[in-house]
């Protein structure tokens, strides 16, 4: 892989779900926002530690094989003998896909007692889906307590697996938060129709160091507690093959930029550029290292 760490021993710690999208024809595609982020960071040379859990089943074996083949650290991947590997059941109804995130999966039961020794970490990244079960929440709380690292929360509101008070508690425990404009509206009490003002008030109310708001086709913006602000406009996309995982691609470069102290505007632009490259591919996890090499060459 490609080492951008300049010798620093700090690593990103990625916590949360790894799962498979299971289609009616029997196909199963690996994913999960934390897993996708870790996958990209590995290719960018940051050697992330993925903390999750899989079942003693064929899908769990596929996760381990995929991580090993990508040279990812598997010390944080637990094996659960009682619960199967995470899955999303996809049904085609009236020609449209419908998704059911199956409950009681292995990633709901990440065991704090099995967390590996980590040392120093640059960032602790997590989403919201894997916090739907108390056991995994306790594991994350142990990590937050033990690690002296920036906490980045990537909000992913998936009905019915979230409650506003629980998500806001995670916001309060974070340093940086990334969410989309709809999620900001759901979580914010501000009545301002101006999204930038609403974002600024949300950041201040929850004591955040930084807040990233994605706007779909309109781009994204970031504001910080120090008064910093940057935005990026719509991406120039020539081809869209698959939008699944575009947000995770964006997040991976956000983490890369924060770890490398890139300027905010440059970080957003590069995150947008990478997400644009990913949507031109099939699937959220890209297996061609040349894509990452090309991006790094462009950024150098």
PDB file of N, CA and C in Angstrom, residues 4-94:
ATOM      1  N   UNK A   4       1.508   7.299   3.736  1.00  0.00           N
ATOM      2  CA  UNK A   4       1.471   8.753   3.847  1.00  0.00           C
ATOM      3  C   UNK A   4       1.709   9.198   5.284  1.00  0.00           C
ATOM      4  N   UNK A   5       2.128   8.306   6.181  1.00  0.00           N
ATOM      5  CA  UNK A   5       2.138   8.618   7.603  1.00  0.00           C
ATOM      6  C   UNK A   5       3.409   9.331   8.055  1.00  0.00           C
ATOM      7  N   UNK A   6       4.430   9.382   7.192  1.00  0.00           N
ATOM      8  CA  UNK A   6       5.667  10.076   7.530  1.00  0.00           C
ATOM      9  C   UNK A   6       6.266   9.579   8.848  1.00  0.00           C
ATOM     10  N   UNK A   7       6.130   8.279   9.087  1.00  0.00           N
ATOM     11  CA  UNK A   7       6.772   7.704  10.253  1.00  0.00           C
ATOM     12  C   UNK A   7       5.976   7.734  11.532  1.00  0.00           C
ATOM     13  N   UNK A   8       4.840   8.403  11.577  1.00  0.00           N
ATOM     14  CA  UNK A   8       4.075   8.476  12.817  1.00  0.00           C
ATOM     15  C   UNK A   8       3.454   7.132  13.133  1.00  0.00           C
ATOM     16  N   UNK A   9       3.488   6.684  14.430  1.00  0.00           N
ATOM     17  CA  UNK A   9       2.920   5.389  14.781  1.00  0.00           C
ATOM     18  C   UNK A   9       1.409   5.444  14.998  1.00  0.00           C
ATOM     19  N   UNK A  10       0.817   6.626  14.968  1.00  0.00           N
ATOM     20  CA  UNK A  10      -0.613   6.734  15.225  1.00  0.00           C
ATOM     21  C   UNK A  10      -1.409   6.148  14.064  1.00  0.00           C
ATOM     22  N   UNK A  11      -2.491   5.454  14.412  1.00  0.00           N
ATOM     23  CA  UNK A  11      -3.324   4.815  13.399  1.00  0.00           C
ATOM     24  C   UNK A  11      -4.774   5.228  13.583  1.00  0.00           C
ATOM     25  N   UNK A  12      -5.563   5.197  12.529  1.00  0.00           N
ATOM     26  CA  UNK A  12      -7.004   5.396  12.681  1.00  0.00           C
ATOM     27  C   UNK A  12      -7.636   4.112  13.244  1.00  0.00           C
ATOM     28  N   UNK A  13      -8.535   4.274  14.198  1.00  0.00           N
ATOM     29  CA  UNK A  13      -9.299   3.152  14.723  1.00  0.00           C
ATOM     30  C   UNK A  13     -10.729   3.300  14.204  1.00  0.00           C
ATOM     31  N   UNK A  14     -11.206   2.283  13.504  1.00  0.00           N
ATOM     32  CA  UNK A  14     -12.508   2.324  12.849  1.00  0.00           C
ATOM     33  C   UNK A  14     -13.423   1.320  13.545  1.00  0.00           C
ATOM     34  N   UNK A  15     -14.522   1.797  14.089  1.00  0.00           N
ATOM     35  CA  UNK A  15     -15.411   0.960  14.888  1.00  0.00           C
ATOM     36  C   UNK A  15     -16.778   0.847  14.238  1.00  0.00           C
ATOM     37  N   UNK A  16     -17.304  -0.386  14.174  1.00  0.00           N
ATOM     38  CA  UNK A  16     -18.677  -0.519  13.713  1.00  0.00           C
ATOM     39  C   UNK A  16     -18.922  -1.722  12.830  1.00  0.00           C
ATOM     40  N   UNK A  17     -19.952  -1.599  12.006  1.00  0.00           N
ATOM     41  CA  UNK A  17     -20.471  -2.755  11.299  1.00  0.00           C
ATOM     42  C   UNK A  17     -19.681  -3.115  10.052  1.00  0.00           C
ATOM     43  N   UNK A  18     -19.561  -4.406   9.845  1.00  0.00           N
ATOM     44  CA  UNK A  18     -19.227  -4.961   8.541  1.00  0.00           C
ATOM     45  C   UNK A  18     -20.371  -5.899   8.222  1.00  0.00           C
ATOM     46  N   UNK A  19     -20.925  -5.773   7.013  1.00  0.00           N
ATOM     47  CA  UNK A  19     -22.121  -6.531   6.661  1.00  0.00           C
ATOM     48  C   UNK A  19     -22.146  -6.818   5.167  1.00  0.00           C
ATOM     49  N   UNK A  20     -23.127  -7.592   4.778  1.00  0.00           N
ATOM     50  CA  UNK A  20     -23.284  -7.936   3.371  1.00  0.00           C
ATOM     51  C   UNK A  20     -24.671  -7.526   2.897  1.00  0.00           C
ATOM     52  N   UNK A  21     -24.714  -6.925   1.717  1.00  0.00           N
ATOM     53  CA  UNK A  21     -25.977  -6.686   1.039  1.00  0.00           C
ATOM     54  C   UNK A  21     -26.354  -7.980   0.325  1.00  0.00           C
ATOM     55  N   UNK A  22     -27.460  -8.582   0.752  1.00  0.00           N
ATOM     56  CA  UNK A  22     -27.878  -9.879   0.232  1.00  0.00           C
ATOM     57  C   UNK A  22     -29.037  -9.701  -0.746  1.00  0.00           C
ATOM     58  N   UNK A  23     -28.822 -10.060  -2.015  1.00  0.00           N
ATOM     59  CA  UNK A  23     -29.780  -9.833  -3.080  1.00  0.00           C
ATOM     60  C   UNK A  23     -30.646 -11.076  -3.309  1.00  0.00           C
ATOM     61  N   UNK A  24     -31.798 -10.887  -3.940  1.00  0.00           N
ATOM     62  CA  UNK A  24     -32.708 -12.019  -4.171  1.00  0.00           C
ATOM     63  C   UNK A  24     -32.087 -13.158  -4.968  1.00  0.00           C
ATOM     64  N   UNK A  25     -31.112 -12.865  -5.829  1.00  0.00           N
ATOM     65  CA  UNK A  25     -30.496 -13.919  -6.642  1.00  0.00           C
ATOM     66  C   UNK A  25     -29.416 -14.687  -5.903  1.00  0.00           C
ATOM     67  N   UNK A  26     -29.220 -14.360  -4.598  1.00  0.00           N
ATOM     68  CA  UNK A  26     -28.225 -15.063  -3.804  1.00  0.00           C
ATOM     69  C   UNK A  26     -26.890 -14.350  -3.708  1.00  0.00           C
ATOM     70  N   UNK A  27     -26.705 -13.305  -4.478  1.00  0.00           N
ATOM     71  CA  UNK A  27     -25.450 -12.564  -4.418  1.00  0.00           C
ATOM     72  C   UNK A  27     -25.339 -11.829  -3.083  1.00  0.00           C
ATOM     73  N   UNK A  28     -24.126 -11.749  -2.551  1.00  0.00           N
ATOM     74  CA  UNK A  28     -23.864 -11.044  -1.297  1.00  0.00           C
ATOM     75  C   UNK A  28     -22.639 -10.162  -1.491  1.00  0.00           C
ATOM     76  N   UNK A  29     -22.816  -8.843  -1.293  1.00  0.00           N
ATOM     77  CA  UNK A  29     -21.753  -7.865  -1.538  1.00  0.00           C
ATOM     78  C   UNK A  29     -21.332  -7.256  -0.210  1.00  0.00           C
ATOM     79  N   UNK A  30     -20.048  -7.314   0.087  1.00  0.00           N
ATOM     80  CA  UNK A  30     -19.530  -6.831   1.362  1.00  0.00           C
ATOM     81  C   UNK A  30     -19.608  -5.312   1.446  1.00  0.00           C
ATOM     82  N   UNK A  31     -19.856  -4.804   2.664  1.00  0.00           N
ATOM     83  CA  UNK A  31     -19.932  -3.359   2.855  1.00  0.00           C
ATOM     84  C   UNK A  31     -20.097  -3.003   4.319  1.00  0.00           C
ATOM     85  N   UNK A  32     -20.858  -1.940   4.546  1.00  0.00           N
ATOM     86  CA  UNK A  32     -20.954  -1.338   5.873  1.00  0.00           C
ATOM     87  C   UNK A  32     -20.073  -0.110   5.894  1.00  0.00           C
ATOM     88  N   UNK A  33     -20.609   1.026   6.311  1.00  0.00           N
ATOM     89  CA  UNK A  33     -19.865   2.283   6.229  1.00  0.00           C
ATOM     90  C   UNK A  33     -18.501   2.212   6.905  1.00  0.00           C
ATOM     91  N   UNK A  34     -18.383   1.732   8.157  1.00  0.00           N
ATOM     92  CA  UNK A  34     -17.053   1.673   8.782  1.00  0.00           C
ATOM     93  C   UNK A  34     -16.081   0.794   8.000  1.00  0.00           C
ATOM     94  N   UNK A  35     -16.572  -0.352   7.528  1.00  0.00           N
ATOM     95  CA  UNK A  35     -15.696  -1.238   6.764  1.00  0.00           C
ATOM     96  C   UNK A  35     -15.220  -0.557   5.485  1.00  0.00           C
ATOM     97  N   UNK A  36     -16.119   0.122   4.783  1.00  0.00           N
ATOM     98  CA  UNK A  36     -15.729   0.816   3.558  1.00  0.00           C
ATOM     99  C   UNK A  36     -14.672   1.880   3.830  1.00  0.00           C
ATOM    100  N   UNK A  37     -14.852   2.630   4.907  1.00  0.00           N
ATOM    101  CA  UNK A  37     -13.885   3.669   5.269  1.00  0.00           C
ATOM    102  C   UNK A  37     -12.522   3.038   5.566  1.00  0.00           C
ATOM    103  N   UNK A  38     -12.525   1.960   6.352  1.00  0.00           N
ATOM    104  CA  UNK A  38     -11.265   1.290   6.681  1.00  0.00           C
ATOM    105  C   UNK A  38     -10.582   0.752   5.425  1.00  0.00           C
ATOM    106  N   UNK A  39     -11.372   0.228   4.524  1.00  0.00           N
ATOM    107  CA  UNK A  39     -10.838  -0.314   3.272  1.00  0.00           C
ATOM    108  C   UNK A  39     -10.083   0.765   2.486  1.00  0.00           C
ATOM    109  N   UNK A  40     -10.694   1.927   2.350  1.00  0.00           N
ATOM    110  CA  UNK A  40     -10.042   3.021   1.621  1.00  0.00           C
ATOM    111  C   UNK A  40      -8.789   3.511   2.358  1.00  0.00           C
ATOM    112  N   UNK A  41      -8.883   3.655   3.668  1.00  0.00           N
ATOM    113  CA  UNK A  41      -7.736   4.157   4.422  1.00  0.00           C
ATOM    114  C   UNK A  41      -6.553   3.213   4.325  1.00  0.00           C
ATOM    115  N   UNK A  42      -6.817   1.913   4.257  1.00  0.00           N
ATOM    116  CA  UNK A  42      -5.726   0.962   4.084  1.00  0.00           C
ATOM    117  C   UNK A  42      -4.997   1.216   2.771  1.00  0.00           C
ATOM    118  N   UNK A  43      -5.745   1.427   1.711  1.00  0.00           N
ATOM    119  CA  UNK A  43      -5.135   1.672   0.405  1.00  0.00           C
ATOM    120  C   UNK A  43      -4.405   3.004   0.362  1.00  0.00           C
ATOM    121  N   UNK A  44      -4.841   3.966   1.194  1.00  0.00           N
ATOM    122  CA  UNK A  44      -4.163   5.253   1.270  1.00  0.00           C
ATOM    123  C   UNK A  44      -2.956   5.229   2.204  1.00  0.00           C
ATOM    124  N   UNK A  45      -2.682   4.082   2.836  1.00  0.00           N
ATOM    125  CA  UNK A  45      -1.459   3.935   3.609  1.00  0.00           C
ATOM    126  C   UNK A  45      -1.555   4.265   5.070  1.00  0.00           C
ATOM    127  N   UNK A  46      -2.765   4.378   5.630  1.00  0.00           N
ATOM    128  CA  UNK A  46      -2.899   4.766   7.035  1.00  0.00           C
ATOM    129  C   UNK A  46      -3.019   3.575   7.988  1.00  0.00           C
ATOM    130  N   UNK A  47      -3.026   2.364   7.471  1.00  0.00           N
ATOM    131  CA  UNK A  47      -3.029   1.136   8.286  1.00  0.00           C
ATOM    132  C   UNK A  47      -4.069   1.170   9.403  1.00  0.00           C
ATOM    133  N   UNK A  48      -5.342   1.300   9.074  1.00  0.00           N
ATOM    134  CA  UNK A  48      -6.372   1.400  10.114  1.00  0.00           C
ATOM    135  C   UNK A  48      -6.568   0.086  10.863  1.00  0.00           C
ATOM    136  N   UNK A  49      -7.067   0.212  12.087  1.00  0.00           N
ATOM    137  CA  UNK A  49      -7.468  -0.951  12.868  1.00  0.00           C
ATOM    138  C   UNK A  49      -8.985  -0.988  12.876  1.00  0.00           C
ATOM    139  N   UNK A  50      -9.563  -2.011  12.249  1.00  0.00           N
ATOM    140  CA  UNK A  50     -11.009  -2.162  12.165  1.00  0.00           C
ATOM    141  C   UNK A  50     -11.498  -2.963  13.358  1.00  0.00           C
ATOM    142  N   UNK A  51     -12.390  -2.365  14.162  1.00  0.00           N
ATOM    143  CA  UNK A  51     -12.986  -3.037  15.310  1.00  0.00           C
ATOM    144  C   UNK A  51     -14.412  -3.432  14.954  1.00  0.00           C
ATOM    145  N   UNK A  52     -14.654  -4.735  14.835  1.00  0.00           N
ATOM    146  CA  UNK A  52     -15.990  -5.218  14.509  1.00  0.00           C
ATOM    147  C   UNK A  52     -16.099  -6.673  14.948  1.00  0.00           C
ATOM    148  N   UNK A  53     -17.169  -7.329  14.524  1.00  0.00           N
ATOM    149  CA  UNK A  53     -17.376  -8.734  14.856  1.00  0.00           C
ATOM    150  C   UNK A  53     -18.135  -9.415  13.728  1.00  0.00           C
ATOM    151  N   UNK A  54     -17.751 -10.656  13.446  1.00  0.00           N
ATOM    152  CA  UNK A  54     -18.424 -11.465  12.434  1.00  0.00           C
ATOM    153  C   UNK A  54     -18.800 -12.806  13.051  1.00  0.00           C
ATOM    154  N   UNK A  55     -19.694 -13.514  12.382  1.00  0.00           N
ATOM    155  CA  UNK A  55     -20.124 -14.806  12.881  1.00  0.00           C
ATOM    156  C   UNK A  55     -19.191 -15.926  12.452  1.00  0.00           C
ATOM    157  N   UNK A  56     -19.421 -17.089  13.026  1.00  0.00           N
ATOM    158  CA  UNK A  56     -18.713 -18.297  12.599  1.00  0.00           C
ATOM    159  C   UNK A  56     -19.457 -18.891  11.416  1.00  0.00           C
ATOM    160  N   UNK A  57     -19.392 -18.201  10.300  1.00  0.00           N
ATOM    161  CA  UNK A  57     -20.142 -18.617   9.126  1.00  0.00           C
ATOM    162  C   UNK A  57     -19.359 -18.264   7.870  1.00  0.00           C
ATOM    163  N   UNK A  58     -19.924 -18.608   6.728  1.00  0.00           N
ATOM    164  CA  UNK A  58     -19.228 -18.388   5.476  1.00  0.00           C
ATOM    165  C   UNK A  58     -19.003 -16.902   5.201  1.00  0.00           C
ATOM    166  N   UNK A  59     -19.990 -16.067   5.541  1.00  0.00           N
ATOM    167  CA  UNK A  59     -19.818 -14.629   5.325  1.00  0.00           C
ATOM    168  C   UNK A  59     -18.707 -14.077   6.215  1.00  0.00           C
ATOM    169  N   UNK A  60     -18.614 -14.572   7.435  1.00  0.00           N
ATOM    170  CA  UNK A  60     -17.535 -14.143   8.313  1.00  0.00           C
ATOM    171  C   UNK A  60     -16.174 -14.516   7.750  1.00  0.00           C
ATOM    172  N   UNK A  61     -16.072 -15.703   7.173  1.00  0.00           N
ATOM    173  CA  UNK A  61     -14.816 -16.120   6.540  1.00  0.00           C
ATOM    174  C   UNK A  61     -14.488 -15.215   5.362  1.00  0.00           C
ATOM    175  N   UNK A  62     -15.516 -14.823   4.618  1.00  0.00           N
ATOM    176  CA  UNK A  62     -15.280 -13.929   3.484  1.00  0.00           C
ATOM    177  C   UNK A  62     -14.743 -12.577   3.936  1.00  0.00           C
ATOM    178  N   UNK A  63     -15.221 -12.087   5.087  1.00  0.00           N
ATOM    179  CA  UNK A  63     -14.709 -10.821   5.615  1.00  0.00           C
ATOM    180  C   UNK A  63     -13.220 -10.957   5.944  1.00  0.00           C
ATOM    181  N   UNK A  64     -12.858 -12.016   6.657  1.00  0.00           N
ATOM    182  CA  UNK A  64     -11.455 -12.209   7.028  1.00  0.00           C
ATOM    183  C   UNK A  64     -10.576 -12.372   5.792  1.00  0.00           C
ATOM    184  N   UNK A  65     -11.051 -13.121   4.820  1.00  0.00           N
ATOM    185  CA  UNK A  65     -10.264 -13.309   3.607  1.00  0.00           C
ATOM    186  C   UNK A  65     -10.077 -11.987   2.863  1.00  0.00           C
ATOM    187  N   UNK A  66     -11.144 -11.184   2.812  1.00  0.00           N
ATOM    188  CA  UNK A  66     -11.050  -9.898   2.118  1.00  0.00           C
ATOM    189  C   UNK A  66     -10.070  -8.974   2.823  1.00  0.00           C
ATOM    190  N   UNK A  67     -10.138  -8.915   4.143  1.00  0.00           N
ATOM    191  CA  UNK A  67      -9.227  -8.057   4.892  1.00  0.00           C
ATOM    192  C   UNK A  67      -7.781  -8.525   4.758  1.00  0.00           C
ATOM    193  N   UNK A  68      -7.573  -9.830   4.852  1.00  0.00           N
ATOM    194  CA  UNK A  68      -6.210 -10.361   4.724  1.00  0.00           C
ATOM    195  C   UNK A  68      -5.657 -10.108   3.329  1.00  0.00           C
ATOM    196  N   UNK A  69      -6.499 -10.282   2.322  1.00  0.00           N
ATOM    197  CA  UNK A  69      -6.052 -10.035   0.961  1.00  0.00           C
ATOM    198  C   UNK A  69      -5.708  -8.582   0.691  1.00  0.00           C
ATOM    199  N   UNK A  70      -6.328  -7.685   1.444  1.00  0.00           N
ATOM    200  CA  UNK A  70      -6.073  -6.241   1.315  1.00  0.00           C
ATOM    201  C   UNK A  70      -4.998  -5.785   2.295  1.00  0.00           C
ATOM    202  N   UNK A  71      -4.407  -6.776   3.015  1.00  0.00           N
ATOM    203  CA  UNK A  71      -3.347  -6.544   4.002  1.00  0.00           C
ATOM    204  C   UNK A  71      -3.809  -5.660   5.164  1.00  0.00           C
ATOM    205  N   UNK A  72      -5.082  -5.812   5.539  1.00  0.00           N
ATOM    206  CA  UNK A  72      -5.618  -5.064   6.661  1.00  0.00           C
ATOM    207  C   UNK A  72      -5.338  -5.792   7.973  1.00  0.00           C
ATOM    208  N   UNK A  73      -5.193  -5.026   9.038  1.00  0.00           N
ATOM    209  CA  UNK A  73      -4.991  -5.561  10.378  1.00  0.00           C
ATOM    210  C   UNK A  73      -6.297  -6.210  10.851  1.00  0.00           C
ATOM    211  N   UNK A  74      -6.249  -7.490  11.188  1.00  0.00           N
ATOM    212  CA  UNK A  74      -7.461  -8.208  11.606  1.00  0.00           C
ATOM    213  C   UNK A  74      -7.525  -8.421  13.113  1.00  0.00           C
ATOM    214  N   UNK A  75      -6.634  -7.793  13.883  1.00  0.00           N
ATOM    215  CA  UNK A  75      -6.627  -8.010  15.334  1.00  0.00           C
ATOM    216  C   UNK A  75      -7.924  -7.555  15.995  1.00  0.00           C
ATOM    217  N   UNK A  76      -8.596  -6.589  15.396  1.00  0.00           N
ATOM    218  CA  UNK A  76      -9.811  -6.055  15.996  1.00  0.00           C
ATOM    219  C   UNK A  76     -11.079  -6.729  15.515  1.00  0.00           C
ATOM    220  N   UNK A  77     -10.962  -7.735  14.654  1.00  0.00           N
ATOM    221  CA  UNK A  77     -12.135  -8.416  14.121  1.00  0.00           C
ATOM    222  C   UNK A  77     -12.456  -9.630  14.990  1.00  0.00           C
ATOM    223  N   UNK A  78     -13.503  -9.518  15.782  1.00  0.00           N
ATOM    224  CA  UNK A  78     -13.901 -10.585  16.680  1.00  0.00           C
ATOM    225  C   UNK A  78     -14.764 -11.621  15.953  1.00  0.00           C
ATOM    226  N   UNK A  79     -14.819 -12.822  16.527  1.00  0.00           N
ATOM    227  CA  UNK A  79     -15.678 -13.880  16.003  1.00  0.00           C
ATOM    228  C   UNK A  79     -16.719 -14.237  17.050  1.00  0.00           C
ATOM    229  N   UNK A  80     -17.977 -14.170  16.652  1.00  0.00           N
ATOM    230  CA  UNK A  80     -19.101 -14.414  17.548  1.00  0.00           C
ATOM    231  C   UNK A  80     -19.730 -15.767  17.197  1.00  0.00           C
ATOM    232  N   UNK A  81     -19.707 -16.692  18.139  1.00  0.00           N
ATOM    233  CA  UNK A  81     -20.248 -18.031  17.883  1.00  0.00           C
ATOM    234  C   UNK A  81     -21.764 -18.084  18.009  1.00  0.00           C
ATOM    235  N   UNK A  82     -22.383 -17.025  18.530  1.00  0.00           N
ATOM    236  CA  UNK A  82     -23.822 -17.039  18.768  1.00  0.00           C
ATOM    237  C   UNK A  82     -24.621 -16.223  17.766  1.00  0.00           C
ATOM    238  N   UNK A  83     -23.976 -15.271  17.091  1.00  0.00           N
ATOM    239  CA  UNK A  83     -24.702 -14.389  16.178  1.00  0.00           C
ATOM    240  C   UNK A  83     -24.035 -14.397  14.802  1.00  0.00           C
ATOM    241  N   UNK A  84     -24.831 -14.378  13.742  1.00  0.00           N
ATOM    242  CA  UNK A  84     -24.274 -14.424  12.387  1.00  0.00           C
ATOM    243  C   UNK A  84     -23.693 -13.082  11.951  1.00  0.00           C
ATOM    244  N   UNK A  85     -22.946 -13.139  10.881  1.00  0.00           N
ATOM    245  CA  UNK A  85     -22.363 -11.940  10.282  1.00  0.00           C
ATOM    246  C   UNK A  85     -23.473 -10.994   9.813  1.00  0.00           C
ATOM    247  N   UNK A  86     -23.212  -9.705   9.910  1.00  0.00           N
ATOM    248  CA  UNK A  86     -24.193  -8.691   9.549  1.00  0.00           C
ATOM    249  C   UNK A  86     -24.679  -8.819   8.112  1.00  0.00           C
ATOM    250  N   UNK A  87     -25.949  -8.477   7.913  1.00  0.00           N
ATOM    251  CA  UNK A  87     -26.507  -8.564   6.572  1.00  0.00           C
ATOM    252  C   UNK A  87     -27.641  -7.567   6.395  1.00  0.00           C
ATOM    253  N   UNK A  88     -27.836  -7.190   5.166  1.00  0.00           N
ATOM    254  CA  UNK A  88     -28.960  -6.355   4.755  1.00  0.00           C
ATOM    255  C   UNK A  88     -29.730  -7.132   3.699  1.00  0.00           C
ATOM    256  N   UNK A  89     -30.983  -7.386   3.967  1.00  0.00           N
ATOM    257  CA  UNK A  89     -31.829  -8.133   3.033  1.00  0.00           C
ATOM    258  C   UNK A  89     -32.431  -7.167   2.019  1.00  0.00           C
ATOM    259  N   UNK A  90     -32.188  -7.428   0.763  1.00  0.00           N
ATOM    260  CA  UNK A  90     -32.683  -6.561  -0.308  1.00  0.00           C
ATOM    261  C   UNK A  90     -33.777  -7.296  -1.079  1.00  0.00           C
ATOM    262  N   UNK A  91     -34.930  -6.662  -1.158  1.00  0.00           N
ATOM    263  CA  UNK A  91     -36.055  -7.206  -1.904  1.00  0.00           C
ATOM    264  C   UNK A  91     -36.446  -6.226  -3.003  1.00  0.00           C
ATOM    265  N   UNK A  92     -36.841  -6.761  -4.136  1.00  0.00           N
ATOM    266  CA  UNK A  92     -37.301  -5.927  -5.248  1.00  0.00           C
ATOM    267  C   UNK A  92     -38.825  -5.959  -5.250  1.00  0.00           C
ATOM    268  N   UNK A  93     -39.418  -4.809  -4.911  1.00  0.00           N
ATOM    269  CA  UNK A  93     -40.872  -4.701  -4.839  1.00  0.00           C
ATOM    270  C   UNK A  93     -41.322  -3.607  -5.805  1.00  0.00           C
ATOM    271  N   UNK A  94     -42.150  -3.994  -6.776  1.00  0.00           N
ATOM    272  CA  UNK A  94     -42.600  -3.023  -7.767  1.00  0.00           C
ATOM    273  C   UNK A  94     -41.469  -2.429  -8.572  1.00  0.00           C
TER     274      UNK A  94
END
